[in-house]
Coordinates of C-alpha atoms in Angstrom, one line a residue:
X1 CA 0.2 0.1 -0.2
X2 CA 1.3 3.3 -1.0
X3 CA 1.8 5.8 1.6
X4 CA -0.1 9.3 0.6
X5 CA 2.3 12.5 1.1
X6 CA 2.1 15.9 0.6
X7 CA 2.6 17.2 -2.9
X8 CA 4.6 20.1 -1.8
X9 CA 7.1 18.8 0.8
X10 CA 7.2 22.4 2.9
X11 CA 3.4 22.1 3.4
X12 CA 3.5 19.7 6.6
X13 CA 6.3 22.2 8.2
X14 CA 3.9 25.3 7.2
X15 CA 1.0 23.5 9.0
X16 CA 2.9 22.7 12.4
X17 CA 4.4 26.0 12.2
X18 CA 2.1 27.6 14.1
X19 CA 2.0 25.3 17.2
X20 CA 5.5 25.1 17.0
X21 CA 5.7 29.1 17.1
X22 CA 3.3 29.2 20.1
X23 CA 5.2 26.4 22.2
X24 CA 8.4 28.4 21.8
X25 CA 6.9 31.8 22.5
X26 CA 4.7 30.6 25.5
X27 CA 6.5 27.9 27.0
X28 CA 10.2 27.7 26.2
X29 CA 11.1 31.2 26.1
X30 CA 9.3 32.3 29.4
X31 CA 10.8 29.3 31.2
X32 CA 14.6 30.0 29.8
X33 CA 13.9 33.6 30.9
X34 CA 12.7 32.6 34.1
X35 CA 15.8 30.1 34.4
X36 CA 18.1 33.2 33.5
X37 CA 16.6 35.6 35.8
X38 CA 16.8 33.3 38.6
X39 CA 20.7 33.6 38.4
X40 CA 20.6 37.7 38.9
X41 CA 19.5 40.1 41.4
X42 CA 17.1 42.4 39.4
X43 CA 16.0 45.9 40.4
X44 CA 12.3 46.6 40.7
X45 CA 11.9 48.1 37.2
X46 CA 14.2 45.4 35.5
X47 CA 16.7 48.0 34.0
X48 CA 19.7 46.3 36.3
X49 CA 20.5 43.2 36.8
X50 CA 23.7 41.8 38.7
X51 CA 24.7 38.2 38.3
X52 CA 24.5 36.4 41.8
X53 CA 24.7 32.5 40.7
X54 CA 22.6 30.1 43.1
X55 CA 22.2 33.3 45.6
X56 CA 18.6 33.3 45.2
X57 CA 18.1 29.7 45.6
X58 CA 20.0 29.8 48.9
X59 CA 17.7 32.6 50.3
X60 CA 14.8 30.8 49.1
X61 CA 15.6 27.2 50.8
X62 CA 16.8 29.2 54.6
X63 CA 13.4 31.4 54.3
X64 CA 10.4 30.1 56.3
X65 CA 8.0 31.8 54.5
X66 CA 9.0 29.7 51.2
X67 CA 9.3 26.4 53.1
X68 CA 6.1 27.0 54.7
X69 CA 4.6 28.0 51.1
X70 CA 5.9 24.4 49.8
X71 CA 4.1 22.6 52.9
X72 CA 1.1 24.5 51.9
X73 CA 0.9 23.6 48.1
X74 CA 1.3 20.0 48.9
X75 CA -1.7 20.1 51.6
X76 CA -3.5 22.0 49.1
X77 CA -2.8 19.9 46.0
X78 CA -3.3 16.5 47.9
X79 CA -6.6 17.8 49.1
X80 CA -7.9 18.8 45.7
X81 CA -6.7 15.8 43.9
X82 CA -8.2 13.3 46.4
X83 CA -11.2 15.1 47.0
X84 CA -11.7 15.7 42.9
X85 CA -11.1 12.1 42.5
X86 CA -13.4 10.7 44.9
X87 CA -16.3 12.8 44.1
X88 CA -15.9 12.6 40.4
X89 CA -15.8 8.7 40.7
X90 CA -18.9 8.6 43.1
X91 CA -21.1 11.3 41.0
X92 CA -20.3 9.5 37.9
X93 CA -21.2 6.2 39.4
X94 CA -24.5 7.7 40.3
X95 CA -24.8 9.0 37.0
X96 CA -24.4 6.0 34.9
X97 CA -27.3 4.3 36.7
X98 CA -30.4 3.6 34.4
X99 CA -32.7 6.4 35.8
X100 CA -35.2 8.6 35.0
X101 CA -33.5 12.3 33.8
X102 CA -30.1 10.6 33.6
X103 CA -29.3 13.4 30.6
X104 CA -30.1 16.6 33.1
X105 CA -28.2 14.7 35.9
X106 CA -25.0 14.7 33.7
X107 CA -25.4 18.0 32.0
X108 CA -25.8 19.5 35.5
X109 CA -22.7 17.8 36.7
X110 CA -20.4 18.7 33.9
X111 CA -21.4 22.7 33.6
X112 CA -18.9 23.2 36.5
X113 CA -15.9 22.8 34.3
X114 CA -17.0 25.4 31.8
X115 CA -16.4 28.3 34.7
X116 CA -13.0 29.6 34.8
X117 CA -11.4 29.0 38.4
X118 CA -11.2 32.8 39.4
X119 CA -14.9 33.3 38.5
X120 CA -15.6 30.4 40.5
X121 CA -13.6 31.4 43.4
X122 CA -15.6 34.6 43.3
X123 CA -18.7 32.7 43.4
X124 CA -17.4 30.5 46.7
X125 CA -16.4 34.0 47.9
X126 CA -19.9 35.3 47.9
X127 CA -21.3 32.3 49.2
X128 CA -19.1 31.8 52.4
X129 CA -18.2 35.4 53.0
X130 CA -18.1 36.5 56.9
X131 CA -20.0 39.7 56.0
X132 CA -22.4 39.0 53.3
X133 CA -22.2 35.0 52.6
X134 CA -25.3 33.3 53.0
X135 CA -23.8 29.8 54.6
X136 CA -22.3 32.2 57.6
X137 CA -25.7 33.8 57.6
X138 CA -27.5 30.7 58.2
X139 CA -24.9 29.0 60.5
X140 CA -25.4 31.9 62.4
X141 CA -29.3 32.1 62.8
X142 CA -29.6 28.2 63.4
X143 CA -26.5 27.2 65.5
X144 CA -25.3 30.5 66.7
X145 CA -21.8 29.7 65.3
X146 CA -19.6 32.4 63.6
X147 CA -17.9 30.9 60.5
X148 CA -15.3 33.5 60.2
X149 CA -12.3 31.8 57.7
X150 CA -10.7 35.1 57.6
X151 CA -9.5 34.3 60.9
X152 CA -8.7 30.5 60.8
X153 CA -6.2 29.1 58.1
X154 CA -7.6 25.6 58.5
X155 CA -11.2 26.7 57.5
X156 CA -9.6 28.9 55.0
X157 CA -7.5 26.3 53.4
X158 CA -10.6 23.8 53.3
X159 CA -12.7 26.5 51.5
X160 CA -10.1 27.1 48.9
X161 CA -9.7 23.2 48.3
X162 CA -13.7 23.0 48.0
X163 CA -13.7 25.9 45.4
X164 CA -10.6 24.1 43.5
X165 CA -12.6 20.6 43.6
X166 CA -15.6 22.0 42.6
X167 CA -14.0 24.0 39.4
X168 CA -12.8 20.9 37.8
X169 CA -15.4 18.4 39.0
X170 CA -17.4 18.4 35.8
X171 CA -13.6 17.4 34.0
X172 CA -13.4 14.5 36.6
X173 CA -17.1 13.1 35.9
X174 CA -16.7 13.5 32.0
X175 CA -13.7 11.2 32.1
X176 CA -15.4 8.7 34.8
X177 CA -18.7 8.6 32.6
X178 CA -16.5 7.6 29.3
X179 CA -14.6 5.1 31.6
X180 CA -17.6 3.6 33.0
X181 CA -19.4 3.3 29.6
X182 CA -16.2 1.5 28.3
X183 CA -16.9 -1.4 30.6
X184 CA -18.7 -4.1 29.0
X185 CA -22.0 -5.2 30.7
X186 CA -21.0 -9.0 30.1
X187 CA -18.7 -8.6 32.5
X188 CA -20.8 -7.2 35.1
X189 CA -23.4 -9.7 34.2
X190 CA -21.2 -12.5 34.6
X191 CA -20.3 -11.3 38.2
X192 CA -23.7 -11.2 39.4
X193 CA -24.4 -14.7 38.2
X194 CA -21.4 -15.9 40.2
X195 CA -22.9 -14.1 43.2
X196 CA -21.2 -11.0 43.5
X197 CA -22.9 -7.7 45.0
X198 CA -22.9 -4.2 43.8
X199 CA -20.3 -3.1 46.3
X200 CA -18.2 -6.4 45.6
X201 CA -18.7 -5.8 41.7
X202 CA -17.5 -2.0 42.0
X203 CA -14.4 -3.1 43.7
X204 CA -13.4 -6.1 42.2
X205 CA -14.3 -5.3 38.5
X206 CA -15.1 -1.5 38.0
X207 CA -12.7 -0.2 40.1
X208 CA -9.4 -1.9 38.6
X209 CA -10.4 -1.2 35.0
X210 CA -11.2 2.6 35.8
X211 CA -7.5 2.6 36.9
X212 CA -6.0 4.2 33.5
X213 CA -8.6 7.1 34.1
X214 CA -7.8 7.5 37.5
X215 CA -4.4 7.8 36.9
X216 CA -4.6 10.0 34.2
X217 CA -7.0 12.4 36.3
X218 CA -4.6 12.1 39.1
X219 CA -1.7 13.7 37.1
X220 CA -4.0 16.3 35.3
X221 CA -5.2 17.1 38.9
X222 CA -1.9 17.8 40.6
X223 CA -1.0 19.8 37.6
X224 CA -3.9 21.9 37.9
X225 CA -3.5 22.3 41.6
X226 CA -0.2 23.5 41.6
X227 CA -0.1 25.9 38.5
X228 CA -4.0 26.6 37.6
X229 CA -5.4 27.7 41.1
X230 CA -3.7 30.9 41.4
X231 CA -7.3 32.5 40.2
X232 CA -9.0 31.0 43.1
X233 CA -6.4 31.8 45.7
X234 CA -6.5 35.2 44.6
X235 CA -10.1 35.7 44.4
X236 CA -11.1 34.2 47.8
X237 CA -8.1 34.2 50.3
X238 CA -5.4 36.2 48.9
X239 CA -3.2 33.7 50.4
X240 CA -4.4 34.6 53.6
X241 CA -5.1 34.7 56.9
X242 CA -1.4 35.2 57.5
X243 CA 0.2 32.7 54.9
X244 CA -2.1 30.0 55.6
X245 CA -3.4 29.4 51.9
X246 CA 0.0 31.0 50.1
X247 CA 0.8 28.2 47.5
X248 CA 3.7 28.4 45.8
X249 CA 2.6 29.4 42.4
X250 CA 0.6 32.5 44.6
X251 CA 4.0 33.4 46.2
X252 CA 5.7 33.6 43.0
X253 CA 3.0 36.5 41.8
X254 CA 3.7 38.0 45.2
X255 CA 7.4 38.3 45.5
X256 CA 7.2 39.3 41.4
X257 CA 4.4 41.7 41.3
X258 CA 4.0 42.8 44.6
X259 CA 7.2 43.1 46.2
X260 CA 9.2 43.5 43.0
X261 CA 11.8 40.9 43.8
X262 CA 12.2 39.6 40.2
X263 CA 15.1 37.4 40.8
X264 CA 13.8 35.8 43.7
X265 CA 10.2 35.1 42.0
X266 CA 12.0 33.9 38.9
X267 CA 13.9 31.0 41.5
X268 CA 10.5 30.1 42.9
X269 CA 9.1 29.5 39.1
X270 CA 12.0 27.3 38.3
X271 CA 11.7 25.2 41.7
X272 CA 8.2 25.1 41.2
X273 CA 8.5 23.7 37.7
X274 CA 11.4 21.6 38.8
X275 CA 9.1 20.0 41.4
X276 CA 6.2 19.4 39.5
X277 CA 8.3 17.7 36.5
X278 CA 9.8 15.5 39.2
X279 CA 6.7 14.6 40.6
X280 CA 5.2 13.6 37.5
X281 CA 8.0 11.5 36.5
X282 CA 8.0 9.3 40.2
X283 CA 4.0 9.2 39.3
X284 CA 4.6 7.5 36.0
X285 CA 7.5 5.4 37.8
X286 CA 5.5 4.0 40.4
X287 CA 1.9 4.5 40.2
X288 CA 1.5 3.2 36.6
X289 CA 2.5 -0.2 37.7
X290 CA -0.8 -0.6 39.5
X291 CA -2.9 0.7 36.6
X292 CA -4.4 -1.9 34.0
X293 CA -4.8 -1.5 30.7

């Protein structure tokens, strides 16, 4: 069989050129510039740069605030990832049942993915704000409990985890629904004939067969929690109270755009990028063994 080729040998290169150009301009160039600036001490307006070698990295790893932001980032990322996976799987299993109005329920679960993270953060802010939020008002009316997460770091962390989970809930439900529909009914029916109940069928058949979807979503949600939740943190808590919700990507913003410490902010970007790459490689190295294709 003769392979089809383009008549013009330059046409394939022309077709992929826009994507290559976008990748170079918006990914490799900023990454290279961050790596370069991390080795310099830069004036607030960027007009003067002094080479300092690894001094910015030394200052980072001897800073208590930065070490705290690493700890906060892992708590936040693990909370968002596991809560999103668990809630998405539970909702997808419920939405895959043969019930009346199933399409409506599925659409209601998927629409949250269409909302940008900053907008979802604003929605949660309006619902839970201690001064004008609906939930604190109802709680204070019914139980006399004053829900003021502006003064309690743990509650503020829980609030941003819930907001980020809600923002990606539809994404996880969509993938789990697709995974559930790919499981043959004959396998589940054979297990039923052998006497397996619903719970046993789920843990022995459904959950292992969904492991490729779970592994993919685990990677995506970790990357989302580390890189794409700036808007939620900025809209809801702005890193507070104190530094209780200052994750690494938000500290990059604070040091770079608020405190104008550009060299230090670039070093934080390099550390964050390196950390996520290493985490992803470790997940592929060790977690993939438990995935059944």
